PDB file of C-alpha atoms in Angstrom:
ATOM      1  CA  UNK A   1     129.183  83.354 162.730  1.00  0.00           C
ATOM      2  CA  UNK A   2     126.836  84.331 165.426  1.00  0.00           C
ATOM      3  CA  UNK A   3     124.246  85.713 163.219  1.00  0.00           C
ATOM      4  CA  UNK A   4     124.115  82.229 161.573  1.00  0.00           C
ATOM      5  CA  UNK A   5     123.629  80.753 165.119  1.00  0.00           C
ATOM      6  CA  UNK A   6     120.563  83.262 165.889  1.00  0.00           C
ATOM      7  CA  UNK A   7     118.944  82.142 162.537  1.00  0.00           C
ATOM      8  CA  UNK A   8     119.440  78.567 163.406  1.00  0.00           C
ATOM      9  CA  UNK A   9     118.047  79.093 166.849  1.00  0.00           C
ATOM     10  CA  UNK A  10     115.145  80.779 165.576  1.00  0.00           C
ATOM     11  CA  UNK A  11     114.322  78.130 162.934  1.00  0.00           C
ATOM     12  CA  UNK A  12     114.669  75.294 165.664  1.00  0.00           C
ATOM     13  CA  UNK A  13     112.189  77.166 168.163  1.00  0.00           C
ATOM     14  CA  UNK A  14     109.778  77.927 165.073  1.00  0.00           C
ATOM     15  CA  UNK A  15     109.789  74.078 164.304  1.00  0.00           C
ATOM     16  CA  UNK A  16     109.731  72.651 167.886  1.00  0.00           C
ATOM     17  CA  UNK A  17     107.065  75.093 169.107  1.00  0.00           C
ATOM     18  CA  UNK A  18     104.180  73.898 166.886  1.00  0.00           C
ATOM     19  CA  UNK A  19     105.380  70.358 167.188  1.00  0.00           C
ATOM     20  CA  UNK A  20     105.377  70.481 170.970  1.00  0.00           C
ATOM     21  CA  UNK A  21     101.943  72.254 170.910  1.00  0.00           C
ATOM     22  CA  UNK A  22     100.464  69.372 168.799  1.00  0.00           C
ATOM     23  CA  UNK A  23     102.111  66.579 170.837  1.00  0.00           C
ATOM     24  CA  UNK A  24     100.872  68.010 174.117  1.00  0.00           C
ATOM     25  CA  UNK A  25      97.209  68.573 172.466  1.00  0.00           C
ATOM     26  CA  UNK A  26      97.044  65.063 171.496  1.00  0.00           C
ATOM     27  CA  UNK A  27      98.158  63.822 174.854  1.00  0.00           C
ATOM     28  CA  UNK A  28      95.877  65.585 177.006  1.00  0.00           C
ATOM     29  CA  UNK A  29      92.708  65.493 174.869  1.00  0.00           C
ATOM     30  CA  UNK A  30      89.787  63.327 175.967  1.00  0.00           C
ATOM     31  CA  UNK A  31      90.334  60.001 174.490  1.00  0.00           C
ATOM     32  CA  UNK A  32      86.442  59.368 174.208  1.00  0.00           C
ATOM     33  CA  UNK A  33      84.699  61.423 171.761  1.00  0.00           C
ATOM     34  CA  UNK A  34      81.490  62.888 173.015  1.00  0.00           C
ATOM     35  CA  UNK A  35      78.452  62.479 170.993  1.00  0.00           C
ATOM     36  CA  UNK A  36      77.795  66.482 171.285  1.00  0.00           C
ATOM     37  CA  UNK A  37      80.859  66.781 169.090  1.00  0.00           C
ATOM     38  CA  UNK A  38      79.244  65.154 166.201  1.00  0.00           C
ATOM     39  CA  UNK A  39      75.929  67.308 166.298  1.00  0.00           C
ATOM     40  CA  UNK A  40      75.278  70.034 164.010  1.00  0.00           C
ATOM     41  CA  UNK A  41      75.662  73.441 165.379  1.00  0.00           C
ATOM     42  CA  UNK A  42      73.414  76.339 164.177  1.00  0.00           C
ATOM     43  CA  UNK A  43      73.506  78.859 167.097  1.00  0.00           C
ATOM     44  CA  UNK A  44      71.331  77.123 169.337  1.00  0.00           C
ATOM     45  CA  UNK A  45      68.548  76.555 166.922  1.00  0.00           C
ATOM     46  CA  UNK A  46      67.208  73.236 166.079  1.00  0.00           C
ATOM     47  CA  UNK A  47      69.170  71.748 163.039  1.00  0.00           C
ATOM     48  CA  UNK A  48      67.642  71.402 159.812  1.00  0.00           C
ATOM     49  CA  UNK A  49      68.825  69.106 157.339  1.00  0.00           C
ATOM     50  CA  UNK A  50      72.665  68.039 156.848  1.00  0.00           C
ATOM     51  CA  UNK A  51      75.274  70.594 157.590  1.00  0.00           C
ATOM     52  CA  UNK A  52      77.784  68.351 155.583  1.00  0.00           C
ATOM     53  CA  UNK A  53      77.425  69.245 151.989  1.00  0.00           C
ATOM     54  CA  UNK A  54      79.746  70.288 149.312  1.00  0.00           C
ATOM     55  CA  UNK A  55      80.750  73.937 148.761  1.00  0.00           C
ATOM     56  CA  UNK A  56      80.960  75.221 145.047  1.00  0.00           C
ATOM     57  CA  UNK A  57      84.365  75.179 143.501  1.00  0.00           C
ATOM     58  CA  UNK A  58      83.544  78.966 142.585  1.00  0.00           C
ATOM     59  CA  UNK A  59      84.073  80.095 146.027  1.00  0.00           C
ATOM     60  CA  UNK A  60      87.508  78.782 145.876  1.00  0.00           C
ATOM     61  CA  UNK A  61      88.059  80.564 142.659  1.00  0.00           C
ATOM     62  CA  UNK A  62      87.157  83.871 143.993  1.00  0.00           C
ATOM     63  CA  UNK A  63      89.312  83.376 147.213  1.00  0.00           C
ATOM     64  CA  UNK A  64      92.091  82.732 144.737  1.00  0.00           C
ATOM     65  CA  UNK A  65      91.564  86.064 143.017  1.00  0.00           C
ATOM     66  CA  UNK A  66      91.247  87.731 146.161  1.00  0.00           C
ATOM     67  CA  UNK A  67      94.443  86.536 147.282  1.00  0.00           C
ATOM     68  CA  UNK A  68      96.069  87.606 144.143  1.00  0.00           C
ATOM     69  CA  UNK A  69      94.996  91.075 144.240  1.00  0.00           C
ATOM     70  CA  UNK A  70      95.727  91.218 148.072  1.00  0.00           C
ATOM     71  CA  UNK A  71      99.707  90.304 147.018  1.00  0.00           C
ATOM     72  CA  UNK A  72      99.260  92.925 144.356  1.00  0.00           C
ATOM     73  CA  UNK A  73      98.333  95.420 147.247  1.00  0.00           C
ATOM     74  CA  UNK A  74     101.233  94.177 149.377  1.00  0.00           C
ATOM     75  CA  UNK A  75     103.711  95.157 146.582  1.00  0.00           C
ATOM     76  CA  UNK A  76     102.111  98.231 145.715  1.00  0.00           C
ATOM     77  CA  UNK A  77     102.402  99.707 149.397  1.00  0.00           C
ATOM     78  CA  UNK A  78     106.123  99.930 149.421  1.00  0.00           C
ATOM     79  CA  UNK A  79     106.610 100.950 145.821  1.00  0.00           C
ATOM     80  CA  UNK A  80     104.148 103.943 146.671  1.00  0.00           C
ATOM     81  CA  UNK A  81     106.029 104.783 149.871  1.00  0.00           C
ATOM     82  CA  UNK A  82     109.506 104.926 147.886  1.00  0.00           C
ATOM     83  CA  UNK A  83     107.949 106.149 144.529  1.00  0.00           C
ATOM     84  CA  UNK A  84     110.133 109.518 144.564  1.00  0.00           C
ATOM     85  CA  UNK A  85     113.437 107.876 144.942  1.00  0.00           C
ATOM     86  CA  UNK A  86     112.757 104.922 142.372  1.00  0.00           C
ATOM     87  CA  UNK A  87     112.561 107.379 139.143  1.00  0.00           C
ATOM     88  CA  UNK A  88     111.353 106.081 135.677  1.00  0.00           C
ATOM     89  CA  UNK A  89     112.698 102.800 136.283  1.00  0.00           C
ATOM     90  CA  UNK A  90     110.552 101.861 139.253  1.00  0.00           C
ATOM     91  CA  UNK A  91     107.668 103.501 137.540  1.00  0.00           C
ATOM     92  CA  UNK A  92     108.099 101.332 134.370  1.00  0.00           C
ATOM     93  CA  UNK A  93     108.441  98.161 136.557  1.00  0.00           C
ATOM     94  CA  UNK A  94     105.418  98.612 138.553  1.00  0.00           C
ATOM     95  CA  UNK A  95     103.436  99.377 135.374  1.00  0.00           C
ATOM     96  CA  UNK A  96     104.693  96.189 134.142  1.00  0.00           C
ATOM     97  CA  UNK A  97     103.678  94.372 137.090  1.00  0.00           C
ATOM     98  CA  UNK A  98     100.152  95.923 137.114  1.00  0.00           C
ATOM     99  CA  UNK A  99     100.070  95.042 133.409  1.00  0.00           C
ATOM    100  CA  UNK A 100     100.543  91.481 133.517  1.00  0.00           C
ATOM    101  CA  UNK A 101      97.804  91.343 136.497  1.00  0.00           C
ATOM    102  CA  UNK A 102      95.413  93.087 134.320  1.00  0.00           C
ATOM    103  CA  UNK A 103      96.158  90.965 131.283  1.00  0.00           C
ATOM    104  CA  UNK A 104      95.648  87.827 133.525  1.00  0.00           C
ATOM    105  CA  UNK A 105      92.299  89.529 134.754  1.00  0.00           C
ATOM    106  CA  UNK A 106      91.164  90.278 131.358  1.00  0.00           C
ATOM    107  CA  UNK A 107      92.039  86.868 129.928  1.00  0.00           C
ATOM    108  CA  UNK A 108      89.878  85.114 132.906  1.00  0.00           C
ATOM    109  CA  UNK A 109      87.102  87.496 131.939  1.00  0.00           C
ATOM    110  CA  UNK A 110      87.277  86.592 128.149  1.00  0.00           C
ATOM    111  CA  UNK A 111      86.949  83.078 128.911  1.00  0.00           C
ATOM    112  CA  UNK A 112      83.993  83.583 131.268  1.00  0.00           C
ATOM    113  CA  UNK A 113      85.853  82.152 134.246  1.00  0.00           C
ATOM    114  CA  UNK A 114      84.283  85.060 136.300  1.00  0.00           C
ATOM    115  CA  UNK A 115      80.787  83.956 135.309  1.00  0.00           C
ATOM    116  CA  UNK A 116      78.585  82.540 138.188  1.00  0.00           C
ATOM    117  CA  UNK A 117      77.537  79.034 137.274  1.00  0.00           C
ATOM    118  CA  UNK A 118      74.860  78.098 139.551  1.00  0.00           C
ATOM    119  CA  UNK A 119      75.754  75.577 142.319  1.00  0.00           C
ATOM    120  CA  UNK A 120      75.747  76.315 145.950  1.00  0.00           C
TER     121      UNK A 120
END
């Protein structure tokens, strides 16, 4: 039963810490916003144009692809470390996992989702 108490305590602390930090920052912040906070910042240079513009959706798509392949790398590392003890079953499982990812990548390539279509 003590194991559950430790987990509950860690969960409560994990929830309370950001909540208390958020409330403290809200209480102690300056109440009157300064005009400097709303100006465009370009490394000390005089601002040219408006910095608030839309970012092309394709940047998010490439970030999503990066996250997917990064998660794949996270799963590949423990598999590679324990490869000798897994045997044929572990090899087949990982090849199936990689095959699903490659199939998804090939499908995205086939429908043209990886082509850059102008924009910003």
